[in-house]
């Protein structure tokens, strides 16, 4: 049985960004320990790359907005069909010129998701 009722961030974009950012913070941490400005700068550069890679993957459909989604959209290898239009209230989509402001996102535009179902 599932411990949670909805999927939250289990995406290719999220895990890829997490992995790259982990390497970046480890390099920056090693730079702090060795008092090396080059390693600190390199680590921070890797973190910036992580942000850009995550954003690019999100915009191509490999990242989903937070919140409730249909169970068919929970898999890691499932692309988000609504990525081209953008996600309501998503800062990354708005920076890319996509998406709708939150106030335009109404209940009619949402797809219904059964609440209370558990994995079985």
PDB file of C-alpha atoms in Angstrom:
ATOM      1  CA  UNK A   1       0.000   0.000   0.000  1.00  0.00           C
ATOM      2  CA  UNK A   2       1.205   3.483  -0.828  1.00  0.00           C
ATOM      3  CA  UNK A   3       2.212   5.780   2.010  1.00  0.00           C
ATOM      4  CA  UNK A   4       0.876   8.839   0.188  1.00  0.00           C
ATOM      5  CA  UNK A   5      -2.175   9.567  -1.898  1.00  0.00           C
ATOM      6  CA  UNK A   6      -0.542  11.673  -4.596  1.00  0.00           C
ATOM      7  CA  UNK A   7       2.707  11.926  -6.489  1.00  0.00           C
ATOM      8  CA  UNK A   8       5.048  14.787  -5.581  1.00  0.00           C
ATOM      9  CA  UNK A   9       8.164  15.454  -7.627  1.00  0.00           C
ATOM     10  CA  UNK A  10       9.100  11.930  -8.665  1.00  0.00           C
ATOM     11  CA  UNK A  11      10.199  13.006 -12.141  1.00  0.00           C
ATOM     12  CA  UNK A  12      13.185  12.696 -14.428  1.00  0.00           C
ATOM     13  CA  UNK A  13      13.723  16.467 -14.167  1.00  0.00           C
ATOM     14  CA  UNK A  14      13.603  16.418 -10.372  1.00  0.00           C
ATOM     15  CA  UNK A  15      15.976  13.506  -9.876  1.00  0.00           C
ATOM     16  CA  UNK A  16      18.417  14.672 -12.554  1.00  0.00           C
ATOM     17  CA  UNK A  17      18.565  18.143 -11.036  1.00  0.00           C
ATOM     18  CA  UNK A  18      18.989  16.656  -7.570  1.00  0.00           C
ATOM     19  CA  UNK A  19      21.894  14.481  -8.716  1.00  0.00           C
ATOM     20  CA  UNK A  20      23.744  17.307 -10.444  1.00  0.00           C
ATOM     21  CA  UNK A  21      23.139  19.702  -7.539  1.00  0.00           C
ATOM     22  CA  UNK A  22      24.433  17.103  -5.081  1.00  0.00           C
ATOM     23  CA  UNK A  23      27.697  16.888  -7.020  1.00  0.00           C
ATOM     24  CA  UNK A  24      27.892  20.689  -7.125  1.00  0.00           C
ATOM     25  CA  UNK A  25      27.389  21.102  -3.395  1.00  0.00           C
ATOM     26  CA  UNK A  26      29.949  18.372  -2.700  1.00  0.00           C
ATOM     27  CA  UNK A  27      32.505  20.187  -4.870  1.00  0.00           C
ATOM     28  CA  UNK A  28      31.702  23.517  -3.195  1.00  0.00           C
ATOM     29  CA  UNK A  29      31.947  21.853   0.230  1.00  0.00           C
ATOM     30  CA  UNK A  30      35.330  20.408  -0.670  1.00  0.00           C
ATOM     31  CA  UNK A  31      36.348  23.910  -1.724  1.00  0.00           C
ATOM     32  CA  UNK A  32      35.325  25.297   1.658  1.00  0.00           C
ATOM     33  CA  UNK A  33      37.271  22.582   3.472  1.00  0.00           C
ATOM     34  CA  UNK A  34      40.409  23.113   1.387  1.00  0.00           C
ATOM     35  CA  UNK A  35      39.981  26.910   1.226  1.00  0.00           C
ATOM     36  CA  UNK A  36      39.980  26.805  -2.578  1.00  0.00           C
ATOM     37  CA  UNK A  37      38.144  29.580  -4.377  1.00  0.00           C
ATOM     38  CA  UNK A  38      38.349  27.581  -7.610  1.00  0.00           C
ATOM     39  CA  UNK A  39      36.508  24.606  -6.110  1.00  0.00           C
ATOM     40  CA  UNK A  40      33.893  26.825  -4.457  1.00  0.00           C
ATOM     41  CA  UNK A  41      33.285  28.639  -7.741  1.00  0.00           C
ATOM     42  CA  UNK A  42      33.245  25.381  -9.676  1.00  0.00           C
ATOM     43  CA  UNK A  43      30.748  23.852  -7.263  1.00  0.00           C
ATOM     44  CA  UNK A  44      28.463  26.864  -7.475  1.00  0.00           C
ATOM     45  CA  UNK A  45      28.748  26.715 -11.268  1.00  0.00           C
ATOM     46  CA  UNK A  46      27.654  23.076 -11.200  1.00  0.00           C
ATOM     47  CA  UNK A  47      24.642  24.044  -9.061  1.00  0.00           C
ATOM     48  CA  UNK A  48      23.683  26.675 -11.655  1.00  0.00           C
ATOM     49  CA  UNK A  49      23.970  23.988 -14.359  1.00  0.00           C
ATOM     50  CA  UNK A  50      21.659  21.783 -12.252  1.00  0.00           C
ATOM     51  CA  UNK A  51      19.038  24.533 -12.172  1.00  0.00           C
ATOM     52  CA  UNK A  52      19.248  25.067 -15.932  1.00  0.00           C
ATOM     53  CA  UNK A  53      19.115  21.333 -16.740  1.00  0.00           C
ATOM     54  CA  UNK A  54      16.125  20.844 -14.427  1.00  0.00           C
ATOM     55  CA  UNK A  55      14.340  23.802 -16.007  1.00  0.00           C
ATOM     56  CA  UNK A  56      15.014  22.536 -19.538  1.00  0.00           C
ATOM     57  CA  UNK A  57      13.770  19.043 -18.670  1.00  0.00           C
ATOM     58  CA  UNK A  58      10.669  20.525 -17.022  1.00  0.00           C
ATOM     59  CA  UNK A  59       9.865  22.563 -20.117  1.00  0.00           C
ATOM     60  CA  UNK A  60      10.257  19.524 -22.396  1.00  0.00           C
ATOM     61  CA  UNK A  61       7.730  17.552 -20.355  1.00  0.00           C
ATOM     62  CA  UNK A  62       9.964  15.509 -18.047  1.00  0.00           C
ATOM     63  CA  UNK A  63       8.915  17.463 -14.959  1.00  0.00           C
ATOM     64  CA  UNK A  64       5.450  17.820 -13.510  1.00  0.00           C
ATOM     65  CA  UNK A  65       3.888  20.540 -11.401  1.00  0.00           C
ATOM     66  CA  UNK A  66       3.383  19.738  -7.712  1.00  0.00           C
ATOM     67  CA  UNK A  67       0.066  18.477  -6.486  1.00  0.00           C
ATOM     68  CA  UNK A  68      -2.439  15.802  -7.378  1.00  0.00           C
ATOM     69  CA  UNK A  69      -2.165  14.010 -10.701  1.00  0.00           C
ATOM     70  CA  UNK A  70      -3.895  11.060 -12.259  1.00  0.00           C
ATOM     71  CA  UNK A  71      -2.262   7.784 -11.212  1.00  0.00           C
ATOM     72  CA  UNK A  72      -1.339   7.111 -14.862  1.00  0.00           C
ATOM     73  CA  UNK A  73       0.974  10.158 -14.704  1.00  0.00           C
ATOM     74  CA  UNK A  74       2.926   8.945 -11.648  1.00  0.00           C
ATOM     75  CA  UNK A  75       5.612   6.949 -13.464  1.00  0.00           C
ATOM     76  CA  UNK A  76       9.164   8.254 -13.871  1.00  0.00           C
ATOM     77  CA  UNK A  77       9.123   7.661 -17.620  1.00  0.00           C
ATOM     78  CA  UNK A  78       5.802   9.401 -18.280  1.00  0.00           C
ATOM     79  CA  UNK A  79       6.022  12.804 -19.929  1.00  0.00           C
ATOM     80  CA  UNK A  80       3.666  15.580 -18.897  1.00  0.00           C
ATOM     81  CA  UNK A  81       1.118  16.134 -21.693  1.00  0.00           C
ATOM     82  CA  UNK A  82       0.386  19.704 -20.508  1.00  0.00           C
ATOM     83  CA  UNK A  83       4.006  20.934 -20.572  1.00  0.00           C
ATOM     84  CA  UNK A  84       3.723  22.782 -23.890  1.00  0.00           C
ATOM     85  CA  UNK A  85       0.922  24.985 -22.593  1.00  0.00           C
ATOM     86  CA  UNK A  86       2.675  25.563 -19.272  1.00  0.00           C
ATOM     87  CA  UNK A  87       1.525  24.968 -15.734  1.00  0.00           C
ATOM     88  CA  UNK A  88      -0.612  27.406 -13.804  1.00  0.00           C
ATOM     89  CA  UNK A  89       1.359  29.207 -11.136  1.00  0.00           C
ATOM     90  CA  UNK A  90       4.672  27.639 -12.259  1.00  0.00           C
ATOM     91  CA  UNK A  91       7.531  30.152 -12.067  1.00  0.00           C
ATOM     92  CA  UNK A  92       9.664  28.170 -14.527  1.00  0.00           C
ATOM     93  CA  UNK A  93       6.897  28.106 -17.115  1.00  0.00           C
ATOM     94  CA  UNK A  94       6.194  31.805 -16.641  1.00  0.00           C
ATOM     95  CA  UNK A  95       9.907  32.647 -17.090  1.00  0.00           C
ATOM     96  CA  UNK A  96       9.838  30.714 -20.357  1.00  0.00           C
ATOM     97  CA  UNK A  97       6.765  32.652 -21.526  1.00  0.00           C
ATOM     98  CA  UNK A  98       4.406  29.729 -21.020  1.00  0.00           C
ATOM     99  CA  UNK A  99       1.615  28.997 -18.651  1.00  0.00           C
ATOM    100  CA  UNK A 100      -1.302  30.818 -17.244  1.00  0.00           C
ATOM    101  CA  UNK A 101      -1.458  33.053 -14.211  1.00  0.00           C
ATOM    102  CA  UNK A 102      -2.955  31.278 -11.206  1.00  0.00           C
ATOM    103  CA  UNK A 103      -6.174  33.296 -11.334  1.00  0.00           C
ATOM    104  CA  UNK A 104      -6.900  32.013 -14.868  1.00  0.00           C
ATOM    105  CA  UNK A 105      -6.511  28.424 -13.695  1.00  0.00           C
ATOM    106  CA  UNK A 106     -10.050  27.367 -12.908  1.00  0.00           C
ATOM    107  CA  UNK A 107     -11.646  24.124 -11.847  1.00  0.00           C
ATOM    108  CA  UNK A 108     -12.859  23.603 -15.434  1.00  0.00           C
ATOM    109  CA  UNK A 109      -9.252  23.383 -16.703  1.00  0.00           C
ATOM    110  CA  UNK A 110      -8.236  20.759 -14.139  1.00  0.00           C
ATOM    111  CA  UNK A 111      -8.669  17.079 -14.793  1.00  0.00           C
ATOM    112  CA  UNK A 112     -10.516  15.215 -12.053  1.00  0.00           C
ATOM    113  CA  UNK A 113      -8.408  12.887  -9.920  1.00  0.00           C
ATOM    114  CA  UNK A 114      -9.948  10.286  -7.624  1.00  0.00           C
ATOM    115  CA  UNK A 115      -9.127  11.073  -4.012  1.00  0.00           C
ATOM    116  CA  UNK A 116      -8.606   8.369  -1.429  1.00  0.00           C
ATOM    117  CA  UNK A 117      -7.368   5.621  -3.732  1.00  0.00           C
ATOM    118  CA  UNK A 118      -4.394   3.623  -2.559  1.00  0.00           C
ATOM    119  CA  UNK A 119      -1.968   1.478  -4.486  1.00  0.00           C
ATOM    120  CA  UNK A 120      -2.990  -2.113  -4.343  1.00  0.00           C
TER     121      UNK A 120
END
